[in-house]
GROMACS .gro file of C-alpha atoms in nm:
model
  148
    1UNK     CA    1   2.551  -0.556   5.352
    2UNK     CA    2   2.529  -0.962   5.387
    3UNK     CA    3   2.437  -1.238   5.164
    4UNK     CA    4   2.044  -1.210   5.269
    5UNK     CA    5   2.010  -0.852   5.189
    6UNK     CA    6   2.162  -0.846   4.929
    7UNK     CA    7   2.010  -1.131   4.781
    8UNK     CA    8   1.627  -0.979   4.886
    9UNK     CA    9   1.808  -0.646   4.671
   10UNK     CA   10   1.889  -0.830   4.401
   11UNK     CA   11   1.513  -0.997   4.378
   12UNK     CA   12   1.342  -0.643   4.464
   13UNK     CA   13   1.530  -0.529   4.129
   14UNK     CA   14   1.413  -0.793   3.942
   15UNK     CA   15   1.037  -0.733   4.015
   16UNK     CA   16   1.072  -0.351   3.964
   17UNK     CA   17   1.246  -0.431   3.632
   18UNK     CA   18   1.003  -0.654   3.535
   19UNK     CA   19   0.675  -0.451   3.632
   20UNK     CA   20   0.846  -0.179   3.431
   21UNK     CA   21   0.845  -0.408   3.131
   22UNK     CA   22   0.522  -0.554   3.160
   23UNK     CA   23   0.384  -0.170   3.148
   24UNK     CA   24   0.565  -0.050   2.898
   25UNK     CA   25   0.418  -0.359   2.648
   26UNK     CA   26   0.064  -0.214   2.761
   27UNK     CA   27   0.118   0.132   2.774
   28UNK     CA   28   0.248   0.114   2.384
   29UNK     CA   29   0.016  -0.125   2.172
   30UNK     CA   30   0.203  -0.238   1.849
   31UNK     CA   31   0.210  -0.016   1.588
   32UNK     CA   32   0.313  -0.238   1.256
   33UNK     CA   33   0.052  -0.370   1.019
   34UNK     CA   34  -0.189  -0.624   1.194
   35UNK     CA   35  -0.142  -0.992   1.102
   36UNK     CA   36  -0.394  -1.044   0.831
   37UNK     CA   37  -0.557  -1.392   0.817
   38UNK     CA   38  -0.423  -1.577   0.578
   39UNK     CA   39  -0.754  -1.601   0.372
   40UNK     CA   40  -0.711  -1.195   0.339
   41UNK     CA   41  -0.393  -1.282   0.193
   42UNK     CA   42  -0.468  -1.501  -0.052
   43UNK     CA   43  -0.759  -1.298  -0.168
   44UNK     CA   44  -0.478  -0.991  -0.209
   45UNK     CA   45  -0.279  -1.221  -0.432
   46UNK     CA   46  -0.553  -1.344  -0.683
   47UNK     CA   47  -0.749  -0.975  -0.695
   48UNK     CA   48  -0.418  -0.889  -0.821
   49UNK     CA   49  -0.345  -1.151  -1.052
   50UNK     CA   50  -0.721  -1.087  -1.157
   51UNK     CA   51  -0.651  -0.744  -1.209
   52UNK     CA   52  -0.296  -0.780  -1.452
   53UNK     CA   53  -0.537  -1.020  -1.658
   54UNK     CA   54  -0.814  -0.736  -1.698
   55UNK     CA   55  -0.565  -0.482  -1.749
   56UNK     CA   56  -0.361  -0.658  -2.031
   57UNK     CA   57  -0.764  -0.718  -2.168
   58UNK     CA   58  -0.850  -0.364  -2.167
   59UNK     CA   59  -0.477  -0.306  -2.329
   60UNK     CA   60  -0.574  -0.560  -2.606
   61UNK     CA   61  -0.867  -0.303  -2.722
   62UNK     CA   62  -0.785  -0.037  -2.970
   63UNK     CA   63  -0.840   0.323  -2.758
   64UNK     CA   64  -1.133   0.424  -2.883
   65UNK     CA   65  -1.322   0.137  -2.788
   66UNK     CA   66  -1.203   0.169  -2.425
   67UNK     CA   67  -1.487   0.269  -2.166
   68UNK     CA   68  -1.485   0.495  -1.847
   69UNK     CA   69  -1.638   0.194  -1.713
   70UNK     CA   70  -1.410  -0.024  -1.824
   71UNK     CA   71  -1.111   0.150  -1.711
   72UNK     CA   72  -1.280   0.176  -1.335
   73UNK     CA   73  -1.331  -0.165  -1.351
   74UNK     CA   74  -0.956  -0.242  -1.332
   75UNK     CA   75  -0.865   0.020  -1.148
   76UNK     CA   76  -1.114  -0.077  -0.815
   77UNK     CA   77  -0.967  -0.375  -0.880
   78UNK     CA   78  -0.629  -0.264  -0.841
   79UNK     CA   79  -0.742  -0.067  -0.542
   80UNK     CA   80  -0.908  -0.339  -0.377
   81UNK     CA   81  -0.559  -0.507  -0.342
   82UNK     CA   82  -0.433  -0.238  -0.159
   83UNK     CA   83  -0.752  -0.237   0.112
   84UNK     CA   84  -0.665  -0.649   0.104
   85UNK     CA   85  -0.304  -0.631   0.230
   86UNK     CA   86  -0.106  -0.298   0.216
   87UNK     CA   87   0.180  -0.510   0.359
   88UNK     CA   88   0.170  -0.721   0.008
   89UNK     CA   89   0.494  -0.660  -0.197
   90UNK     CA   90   0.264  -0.599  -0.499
   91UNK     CA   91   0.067  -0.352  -0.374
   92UNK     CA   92   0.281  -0.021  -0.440
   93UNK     CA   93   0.288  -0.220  -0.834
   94UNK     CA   94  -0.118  -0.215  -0.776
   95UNK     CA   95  -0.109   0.147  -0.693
   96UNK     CA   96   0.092   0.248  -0.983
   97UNK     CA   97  -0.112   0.033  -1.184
   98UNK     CA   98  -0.407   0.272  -1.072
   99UNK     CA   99  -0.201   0.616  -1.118
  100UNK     CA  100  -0.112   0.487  -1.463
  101UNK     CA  101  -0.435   0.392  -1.572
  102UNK     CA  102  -0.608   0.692  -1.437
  103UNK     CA  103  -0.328   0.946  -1.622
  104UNK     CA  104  -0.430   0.759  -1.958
  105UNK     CA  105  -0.780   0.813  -1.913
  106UNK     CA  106  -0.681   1.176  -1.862
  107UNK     CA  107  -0.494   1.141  -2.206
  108UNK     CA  108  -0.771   0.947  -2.397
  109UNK     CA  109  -1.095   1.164  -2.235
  110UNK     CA  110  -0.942   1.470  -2.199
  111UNK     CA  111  -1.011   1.540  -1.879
  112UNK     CA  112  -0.815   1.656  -1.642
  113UNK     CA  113  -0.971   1.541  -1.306
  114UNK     CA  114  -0.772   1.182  -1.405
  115UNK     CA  115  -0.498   1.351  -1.420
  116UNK     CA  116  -0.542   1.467  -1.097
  117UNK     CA  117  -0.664   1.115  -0.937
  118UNK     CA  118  -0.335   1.014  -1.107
  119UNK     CA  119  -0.159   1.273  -0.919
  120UNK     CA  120  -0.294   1.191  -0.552
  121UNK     CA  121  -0.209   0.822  -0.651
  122UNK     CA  122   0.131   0.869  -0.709
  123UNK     CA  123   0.161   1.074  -0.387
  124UNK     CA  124   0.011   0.805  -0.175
  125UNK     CA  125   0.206   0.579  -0.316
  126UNK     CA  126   0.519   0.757  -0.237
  127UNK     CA  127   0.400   0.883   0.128
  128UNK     CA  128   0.315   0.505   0.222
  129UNK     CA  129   0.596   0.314   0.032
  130UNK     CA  130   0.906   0.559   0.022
  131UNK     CA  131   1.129   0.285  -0.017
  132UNK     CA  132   1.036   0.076  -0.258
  133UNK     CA  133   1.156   0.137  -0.673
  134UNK     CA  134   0.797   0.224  -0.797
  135UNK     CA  135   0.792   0.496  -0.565
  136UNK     CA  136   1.119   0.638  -0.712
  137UNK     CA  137   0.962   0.581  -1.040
  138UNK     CA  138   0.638   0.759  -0.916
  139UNK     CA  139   0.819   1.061  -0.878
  140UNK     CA  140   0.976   1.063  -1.217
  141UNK     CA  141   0.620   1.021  -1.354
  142UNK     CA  142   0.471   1.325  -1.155
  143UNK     CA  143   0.770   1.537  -1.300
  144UNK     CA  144   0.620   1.396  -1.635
  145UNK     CA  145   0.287   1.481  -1.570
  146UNK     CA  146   0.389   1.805  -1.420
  147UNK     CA  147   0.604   1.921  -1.730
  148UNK     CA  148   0.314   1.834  -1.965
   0.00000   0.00000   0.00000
């Protein structure tokens, strides 16, 4: 084989490789969390600041003046994070936030279908963010919940 063919080898190669590439990034379409506008961002940050503030409000009223709507106030807010920016490092706190606040309305109505909201919560929570420590701690609270 000379220089020439070898050469027109070499180049052949190179277009093969690269057609392979160039399908492969359109065959497979990317499969991470989109890139969020930076407005959706933003919003996630101060919906959750909003919600700690309403939260640490409803905590500053005795029990039994607490409302079912005033807990489900918080919590959609809490939730509403989450549908912001699931990619936001607060949002498996927001989640919790929402398991926790549904398993005391479970304690303080005495009904159990909170505790069961609670439940799924913590079980999203530790299906979608496995790694992070509130999902550790999720699990410890479902063996709570579970043992009571």
């Amino acid at each position: 084989m000379n220089a020439t063919e070898r050469s027109t080898l070499i180049e052949l190669h190179k277009r093969i490789c690269f057609a392979f590439l160039l399908a492969g990034f359109l065959a497979f379409p990317k499969v991470s969390f989109p890139a969020l506008p930076a407005s959706r961002q933003q919003k996630a940050v101060t919906t959750f600041e909003r919600a700690v503030r309403m939260r640490t409000t409803l905590e500053s009223l005795p029990e039994n003046e607490r409302t079912k709507a005033d807990y489900l106030k918080v919590i959609e807010t809490f939730q509403e994070v989450a549908r912001l920016y699931p990619a936001y490092a607060k949002t498996p706190v927001a989640l919790a936030s929402v398991a926790d606040l549904y398993e005391e309305m479970g304690r303080v109505f005495s009904a159990d279908r909170y505790y069961l909201k609670s439940v799924k919560t913590y079980q999203f929570l530790v299906s979608e963010y496995p790694y992070s420590q509130i999902a550790r701690d999720a699990l410890f609270t479902l063996g709570e919940i579970y043992s009571t």
